[in-house]
CSV table of C-alpha atoms and ligand atoms in Angstrom, one decimal:
chain,number,residue,atom,x,y,z
A,271,UNK,CA,160.1,67.6,47.3
A,272,UNK,CA,158.7,64.3,46.0
A,273,UNK,CA,158.7,61.4,48.4
A,274,UNK,CA,158.2,57.7,47.7
A,275,UNK,CA,155.1,56.2,49.4
A,276,UNK,CA,157.0,53.0,50.1
A,277,UNK,CA,160.7,53.5,50.7
A,278,UNK,CA,160.6,57.2,51.6
A,279,UNK,CA,163.3,58.2,49.0
A,280,UNK,CA,163.1,61.9,48.2
A,281,UNK,CA,163.4,63.6,44.8
A,282,UNK,CA,163.4,67.2,43.7
A,283,UNK,CA,160.1,68.7,42.5
A,284,UNK,CA,160.5,67.9,38.8
A,285,UNK,CA,157.9,66.1,36.7
A,286,UNK,CA,158.2,62.4,37.7
A,287,UNK,CA,155.7,59.6,38.1
A,288,UNK,CA,157.5,56.9,40.1
A,289,UNK,CA,160.3,56.2,42.6
A,290,UNK,CA,163.2,54.2,41.4
A,291,UNK,CA,161.7,51.3,43.5
A,292,UNK,CA,158.6,51.4,41.2
A,293,UNK,CA,156.2,52.9,43.8
A,294,UNK,CA,154.1,56.0,43.7
A,295,UNK,CA,155.2,59.5,44.9
A,296,UNK,CA,153.6,62.3,46.8
A,297,UNK,CA,154.5,66.0,47.0
A,298,UNK,CA,155.8,66.9,50.5
A,299,UNK,CA,156.3,70.5,51.3
A,300,UNK,CA,157.7,72.4,54.3
A,301,UNK,CA,156.6,75.7,55.6
A,302,UNK,CA,152.8,75.5,55.7
A,303,UNK,CA,152.5,77.0,59.1
A,304,UNK,CA,149.0,78.2,58.9
A,305,UNK,CA,146.2,78.4,56.4
A,306,UNK,CA,146.8,82.1,55.6
A,307,UNK,CA,148.3,83.8,52.5
A,308,UNK,CA,145.2,83.0,50.4
A,309,UNK,CA,145.3,85.1,47.2
A,310,UNK,CA,142.4,87.4,46.1
A,311,UNK,CA,141.1,85.2,43.2
A,312,UNK,CA,137.7,83.5,42.8
A,313,UNK,CA,139.3,80.5,41.2
A,314,UNK,CA,142.0,77.9,42.0
A,315,UNK,CA,144.7,80.6,42.0
A,316,UNK,CA,143.4,81.5,45.5
A,317,UNK,CA,145.5,78.5,46.8
A,318,UNK,CA,148.7,79.0,44.7
A,319,UNK,CA,150.8,79.4,47.9
A,320,UNK,CA,149.9,75.8,48.8
A,321,UNK,CA,150.7,74.3,45.4
A,322,UNK,CA,154.1,73.1,44.1
A,323,UNK,CA,154.1,75.6,41.2
A,324,UNK,CA,155.5,79.1,40.8
A,325,UNK,CA,153.1,81.8,39.5
A,326,UNK,CA,155.1,82.5,36.4
A,327,UNK,CA,153.8,79.7,34.2
A,328,UNK,CA,150.1,79.1,34.6
A,329,UNK,CA,147.8,77.6,32.0
A,330,UNK,CA,145.5,80.1,30.4
A,331,UNK,CA,142.5,77.8,31.3
A,332,UNK,CA,141.7,78.0,35.0
A,333,UNK,CA,139.5,75.8,37.2
A,334,UNK,CA,136.7,77.4,39.2
A,335,UNK,CA,135.9,77.5,42.9
A,336,UNK,CA,132.7,75.3,42.8
A,337,UNK,CA,129.7,75.8,45.1
A,338,UNK,CA,128.9,73.4,48.0
A,339,UNK,CA,125.1,73.1,48.3
A,340,UNK,CA,123.6,71.7,51.6
A,341,UNK,CA,120.5,69.6,51.2
A,342,UNK,CA,118.5,67.9,54.0
A,343,UNK,CA,118.5,64.2,52.9
A,344,UNK,CA,116.5,62.2,55.5
A,345,UNK,CA,118.3,62.3,58.8
A,346,UNK,CA,121.5,63.8,57.5
A,347,UNK,CA,122.8,66.9,55.7
A,348,UNK,CA,124.1,66.2,52.2
A,349,UNK,CA,126.8,68.6,51.2
A,350,UNK,CA,126.9,68.4,47.4
A,351,UNK,CA,130.1,69.9,45.9
A,352,UNK,CA,129.3,70.8,42.3
A,353,UNK,CA,132.5,69.7,40.7
A,354,UNK,CA,130.7,69.1,37.4
A,355,UNK,CA,130.6,72.9,36.9
A,356,UNK,CA,134.3,73.0,36.2
A,357,UNK,CA,135.3,74.3,32.7
A,358,UNK,CA,135.7,70.8,31.1
A,359,UNK,CA,132.8,69.4,33.2
A,360,UNK,CA,134.7,67.5,35.9
A,361,UNK,CA,136.9,67.7,39.0
A,362,UNK,CA,139.8,66.6,36.8
A,363,UNK,CA,140.5,70.2,35.8
A,364,UNK,CA,142.0,70.8,39.2
A,365,UNK,CA,144.7,68.1,38.7
A,366,UNK,CA,145.2,69.0,35.1
A,367,UNK,CA,145.8,72.7,35.9
A,368,UNK,CA,148.7,71.9,38.3
A,369,UNK,CA,150.0,69.3,35.9
A,370,UNK,CA,150.0,71.6,32.9
A,371,UNK,CA,151.6,74.4,35.0
A,372,UNK,CA,154.4,72.0,35.9
A,373,UNK,CA,154.8,70.9,32.3
A,374,UNK,CA,155.1,74.6,31.2
A,375,UNK,CA,157.7,75.3,33.9
A,376,UNK,CA,159.8,72.5,32.5
A,377,UNK,CA,159.2,73.4,28.9
A,378,UNK,CA,157.6,70.0,28.1
A,379,UNK,CA,155.3,70.4,25.1
A,380,UNK,CA,154.3,66.9,24.0
A,381,UNK,CA,152.6,64.4,26.4
A,382,UNK,CA,150.9,61.1,26.5
A,383,UNK,CA,147.8,60.1,28.5
A,384,UNK,CA,145.4,57.2,28.6
A,385,UNK,CA,141.7,57.9,29.2
A,386,UNK,CA,138.6,58.3,27.1
A,387,UNK,CA,136.7,60.1,29.7
A,388,UNK,CA,137.0,63.2,31.8
A,389,UNK,CA,140.7,63.2,32.2
A,390,UNK,CA,141.3,63.2,28.5
A,391,UNK,CA,138.8,66.0,27.9
A,392,UNK,CA,140.4,68.0,30.7
A,393,UNK,CA,143.9,67.5,29.4
A,394,UNK,CA,142.9,68.4,25.8
A,395,UNK,CA,141.1,71.6,27.0
A,396,UNK,CA,144.1,72.8,29.1
A,397,UNK,CA,146.8,71.8,26.7
A,398,UNK,CA,145.5,73.6,23.7
A,399,UNK,CA,145.9,77.2,24.9
A,400,UNK,CA,149.2,76.2,26.6
A,401,UNK,CA,150.7,75.0,23.3
A,402,UNK,CA,151.1,71.4,24.5
A,403,UNK,CA,150.4,68.5,22.1
A,404,UNK,CA,148.4,65.7,23.8
A,405,UNK,CA,148.5,62.1,22.6
A,406,UNK,CA,145.4,60.4,24.1
A,407,UNK,CA,145.1,56.6,24.2
A,408,UNK,CA,141.5,55.4,24.1
A,409,UNK,CA,139.7,52.1,23.7
A,410,UNK,CA,137.7,51.4,20.5
A,411,UNK,CA,134.4,51.7,22.3
A,412,UNK,CA,134.8,55.4,23.0
A,413,UNK,CA,131.8,57.4,21.8
A,414,UNK,CA,132.4,59.1,18.4
A,415,UNK,CA,131.0,62.4,19.6
A,416,UNK,CA,133.6,62.4,22.4
A,417,UNK,CA,136.4,61.6,20.0
A,418,UNK,CA,135.5,64.5,17.6
A,419,UNK,CA,135.4,66.8,20.6
A,420,UNK,CA,138.9,65.7,21.7
A,421,UNK,CA,140.1,66.1,18.1
A,422,UNK,CA,138.6,69.6,17.8
A,423,UNK,CA,140.7,70.5,20.8
A,424,UNK,CA,143.9,69.4,19.0
A,425,UNK,CA,144.4,66.1,20.6
A,426,UNK,CA,146.0,63.1,18.7
A,427,UNK,CA,143.9,60.0,19.3
A,428,UNK,CA,145.5,56.5,19.5
A,429,UNK,CA,143.1,53.5,19.6
A,430,UNK,CA,143.9,50.4,21.7
A,431,UNK,CA,142.3,46.9,21.7
A,432,UNK,CA,141.5,45.6,25.2
A,433,UNK,CA,140.3,46.8,28.6
A,434,UNK,CA,141.2,49.9,30.7
A,435,UNK,CA,144.4,48.3,32.0
A,436,UNK,CA,145.5,47.5,28.5
A,437,UNK,CA,145.0,51.1,27.4
A,438,UNK,CA,147.2,52.3,30.3
A,439,UNK,CA,150.0,49.9,29.4
A,440,UNK,CA,150.0,50.8,25.7
A,441,UNK,CA,150.2,54.5,26.6
A,442,UNK,CA,153.1,54.0,28.9
A,443,UNK,CA,154.9,51.9,26.3
A,444,UNK,CA,154.3,54.5,23.5
A,445,UNK,CA,155.7,57.3,25.7
A,446,UNK,CA,158.8,55.4,26.5
A,447,UNK,CA,159.4,54.4,22.9
A,448,UNK,CA,158.9,57.9,21.6
A,449,UNK,CA,160.8,59.7,24.4
A,450,UNK,CA,157.6,61.6,25.4
A,451,UNK,CA,156.4,62.5,28.9
A,452,UNK,CA,153.7,60.2,30.2
A,453,UNK,CA,151.3,62.1,32.4
A,454,UNK,CA,149.1,59.3,33.9
A,455,UNK,CA,146.7,60.9,36.3
A,456,UNK,CA,146.7,57.6,38.2
A,457,UNK,CA,150.4,58.1,39.1
A,458,UNK,CA,151.2,61.8,38.7
A,459,UNK,CA,151.8,63.3,42.1
A,460,UNK,CA,151.0,66.8,40.8
A,461,UNK,CA,147.5,65.7,39.9
A,462,UNK,CA,146.7,65.1,43.6
A,463,UNK,CA,148.1,68.6,44.4
A,464,UNK,CA,145.3,70.0,42.2
A,465,UNK,CA,142.5,67.8,43.6
A,466,UNK,CA,143.5,68.7,47.2
A,467,UNK,CA,142.2,72.2,46.6
A,468,UNK,CA,138.7,70.8,46.7
A,469,UNK,CA,139.2,70.1,50.4
A,470,UNK,CA,140.4,73.7,51.0
A,471,UNK,CA,137.3,75.0,49.3
A,472,UNK,CA,135.0,72.8,51.3
A,473,UNK,CA,136.7,73.9,54.5
A,474,UNK,CA,136.3,77.6,53.7
A,475,UNK,CA,132.7,77.1,52.5
A,476,UNK,CA,131.2,74.7,55.2
A,477,UNK,CA,133.9,73.7,57.6
A,478,UNK,CA,134.9,70.1,58.2
A,479,UNK,CA,132.3,67.5,57.2
A,480,UNK,CA,131.8,64.4,59.3
A,481,UNK,CA,132.0,62.1,56.4
A,482,UNK,CA,133.5,62.3,52.9
A,483,UNK,CA,132.1,59.9,50.3
A,484,UNK,CA,134.1,59.8,47.1
A,485,UNK,CA,133.7,57.8,43.8
A,486,UNK,CA,136.9,55.8,43.9
A,487,UNK,CA,138.6,54.1,41.1
A,488,UNK,CA,142.2,55.3,40.7
A,489,UNK,CA,141.7,57.4,43.8
A,490,UNK,CA,142.7,60.8,42.3
A,491,UNK,CA,139.9,62.6,44.1
A,492,UNK,CA,139.8,60.3,47.2
A,493,UNK,CA,143.5,60.9,47.9
A,494,UNK,CA,143.4,64.5,46.8
A,495,UNK,CA,140.6,65.3,49.3
A,496,UNK,CA,142.5,63.4,52.0
A,497,UNK,CA,145.7,65.3,51.3
A,498,UNK,CA,143.9,68.6,51.4
A,499,UNK,CA,142.3,67.9,54.8
A,500,UNK,CA,145.6,66.4,56.1
A,501,UNK,CA,147.4,69.5,55.2
A,502,UNK,CA,144.8,71.6,57.1
A,503,UNK,CA,145.3,69.4,60.1
A,504,UNK,CA,149.1,69.7,59.9
A,505,UNK,CA,148.7,73.5,59.7
A,506,UNK,CA,146.7,73.3,63.0
A,507,UNK,CA,143.6,74.6,61.2
A,508,UNK,CA,141.4,71.6,61.9
A,509,UNK,CA,141.4,69.2,64.9
A,510,UNK,CA,140.4,66.0,63.1
A,511,UNK,CA,140.0,64.4,59.7
A,512,UNK,CA,136.6,63.5,58.3
A,513,UNK,CA,135.8,59.8,58.0
A,514,UNK,CA,136.6,58.8,54.4
A,515,UNK,CA,134.3,56.4,52.5
A,516,UNK,CA,135.5,55.0,49.2
A,517,UNK,CA,132.6,54.3,46.9
A,518,UNK,CA,133.3,51.7,44.2
A,519,UNK,CA,131.5,50.3,41.2
A,520,UNK,CA,130.3,46.7,41.5
A,521,UNK,CA,132.5,44.3,39.6
A,522,UNK,CA,135.5,46.7,39.6
A,523,UNK,CA,136.2,46.9,43.4
A,524,UNK,CA,139.8,47.2,44.6
A,525,UNK,CA,139.1,48.1,48.2
A,526,UNK,CA,135.8,46.3,48.8
A,527,UNK,CA,135.2,42.6,48.0
A,528,UNK,CA,134.9,42.1,44.3
A,529,UNK,CA,131.2,41.6,43.2
A,530,UNK,CA,130.3,39.1,40.5
A,531,UNK,CA,127.8,41.4,38.6
A,532,UNK,CA,129.5,44.5,37.1
A,533,UNK,CA,128.0,48.0,37.2
A,534,UNK,CA,128.4,49.2,33.7
A,535,UNK,CA,127.1,52.7,34.5
A,536,UNK,CA,129.9,53.9,36.7
A,537,UNK,CA,132.6,53.7,34.0
A,538,UNK,CA,134.6,56.6,35.5
A,539,UNK,CA,135.7,54.3,38.4
A,540,UNK,CA,135.9,50.9,36.5
A,541,UNK,CA,139.6,50.5,37.5
A,542,UNK,CA,140.2,47.1,39.2
A,543,UNK,CA,143.9,47.5,39.8
A,544,UNK,CA,144.7,51.2,40.8
A,545,UNK,CA,148.4,51.9,41.4
A,546,UNK,CA,147.7,53.9,44.6
A,547,UNK,CA,145.7,51.1,46.3
A,548,UNK,CA,147.9,50.9,49.4
A,549,UNK,CA,147.7,54.6,49.9
A,550,UNK,CA,143.9,54.4,49.8
A,551,UNK,CA,143.9,51.5,52.3
A,552,UNK,CA,146.0,53.7,54.7
A,553,UNK,CA,143.5,56.5,54.4
A,554,UNK,CA,140.6,54.2,55.4
A,555,UNK,CA,142.7,52.9,58.4
A,556,UNK,CA,143.7,56.4,59.4
A,557,UNK,CA,140.2,57.9,59.3
A,558,UNK,CA,138.2,54.9,60.5
A,559,UNK,CA,136.7,54.8,57.0
A,560,UNK,CA,135.2,52.0,54.9
A,561,UNK,CA,134.4,51.0,51.4
A,562,UNK,CA,130.9,50.7,49.8
A,563,UNK,CA,130.1,49.0,46.6
A,564,UNK,CA,127.3,50.2,44.4
A,565,UNK,CA,125.5,48.2,41.7
A,566,UNK,CA,123.7,49.3,38.5
A,567,UNK,CA,120.2,49.5,39.9
A,568,UNK,CA,121.4,51.6,42.9
A,569,UNK,CA,123.3,54.0,40.6
A,570,UNK,CA,120.3,54.4,38.4
A,571,UNK,CA,118.0,55.2,41.3
A,572,UNK,CA,120.5,57.8,42.8
A,573,UNK,CA,121.0,59.4,39.3
A,574,UNK,CA,117.2,59.8,38.9
A,575,UNK,CA,117.0,61.4,42.4
A,576,UNK,CA,119.8,63.8,41.5
A,577,UNK,CA,118.1,64.8,38.2
A,578,UNK,CA,114.9,65.5,39.9
A,579,UNK,CA,116.7,67.6,42.5
A,580,UNK,CA,118.4,69.7,39.8
A,581,UNK,CA,121.8,68.1,39.5
A,582,UNK,CA,122.6,67.1,35.9
A,583,UNK,CA,125.5,64.7,36.5
A,584,UNK,CA,127.0,61.6,34.9
A,585,UNK,CA,126.2,58.2,36.4
A,586,UNK,CA,129.6,57.8,38.1
A,587,UNK,CA,128.8,60.9,40.2
A,588,UNK,CA,125.6,59.3,41.5
A,589,UNK,CA,127.3,56.4,43.3
A,590,UNK,CA,128.1,58.5,46.4
A,591,UNK,CA,124.4,59.3,47.0
A,592,UNK,CA,123.5,55.6,46.6
A,593,UNK,CA,126.3,54.8,49.1
A,594,UNK,CA,125.0,57.4,51.6
A,595,UNK,CA,121.5,55.9,51.5
A,596,UNK,CA,123.0,52.4,52.2
A,597,UNK,CA,125.1,53.7,55.2
A,598,UNK,CA,122.1,55.5,56.7
A,599,UNK,CA,120.0,52.3,56.3
A,600,UNK,CA,122.7,50.3,58.0
A,601,UNK,CA,123.0,52.8,60.8
A,602,UNK,CA,126.6,53.6,60.0
A,603,UNK,CA,126.0,57.3,59.6
A,604,UNK,CA,124.5,58.9,62.6
A,605,UNK,CA,121.5,61.3,62.5
A,606,UNK,CA,122.5,65.0,62.0
A,607,UNK,CA,125.8,64.1,60.3
A,608,UNK,CA,127.2,66.4,57.6
A,609,UNK,CA,128.2,64.3,54.6
A,610,UNK,CA,130.3,65.6,51.7
A,611,UNK,CA,129.2,64.2,48.3
A,612,UNK,CA,131.4,65.5,45.5
A,613,UNK,CA,129.4,65.4,42.2
A,614,UNK,CA,132.3,64.8,40.0
A,615,UNK,CA,131.2,65.0,36.4
A,616,UNK,CA,128.7,66.6,34.1
A,617,UNK,CA,125.7,64.8,32.6
A,618,UNK,CA,125.8,67.1,29.6
A,619,UNK,CA,128.5,65.0,27.9
A,620,UNK,CA,126.2,62.0,27.6
A,621,UNK,CA,124.7,62.5,24.2
A,622,UNK,CA,122.6,59.4,24.3
A,623,UNK,CA,121.3,60.1,27.8
A,624,UNK,CA,120.8,57.5,30.5
B,989,LIG,ZN1,160.6,54.0,46.6
């Protein structure tokens, strides 16, 4: 069932973004007794028994199980999860897969999304072979190369004047006016069901890390990873949750104090008013976590380190490494800790380079 994160009202597992009270929803399932019944696939279908979708309607495009690489980084072990190796180049494929499966189950074949980045590319890639028409709302400053890629995947582009929040509002208005399904990954509870599988993989690959550092704007990966580890805890598989650290872009912070000077490089997390803010605050409380803000210079330095270490990622991905360095310097991560750093998006999409 779906359950409201504020009033607790329950709904059946159909495609739905909000509670009647206006708040966000999470999928809540019974019957996860133990972390068994894994299926013999080397992709996301391994975890189908833990997802709120039947096996009869699956998108033809399928997210991979990504590697987790351990690198000694000063006094700690950095566990880089290579999410940028997903088919569309980002972790978003996990959430998109579950979302598109749900849409197929309900015979929904025309949807609306706002994003000019990874979520749009992911939705376009998974919608095309599933026969779903995707209306994508983007801002005017979206790179032309990105737009032509989206169009070649059959997406219909709608331009919006204004900032990221304005694009979000226009997309929702359009969907309502046209009677189409709005699939906002910020709100969609099924998206988090997909991103939680990253935690299952990490657990199978390297066990439970001590810290999880996540680029955090709307919180789709932050909350997904938390939900995955939380379900493992509920199943009695793990004894404790890792400490969650939300890493945010300077100037766009929602959990940390807002900086004056914005970080223009980490555009993937430039979301100053995420709808799931309270849920993220609860995760920080529950795990004894904290928020770290990263500026442009720090992002550039971390990105350069990652390139030289063989990780070709987009700047938003680099903020977690910059945050880890800060926490080590402040003595907030103890020596010998195992620190999960998901590298969320590919650097191959940046035509101009950084
Ligand atoms: Zn409610």
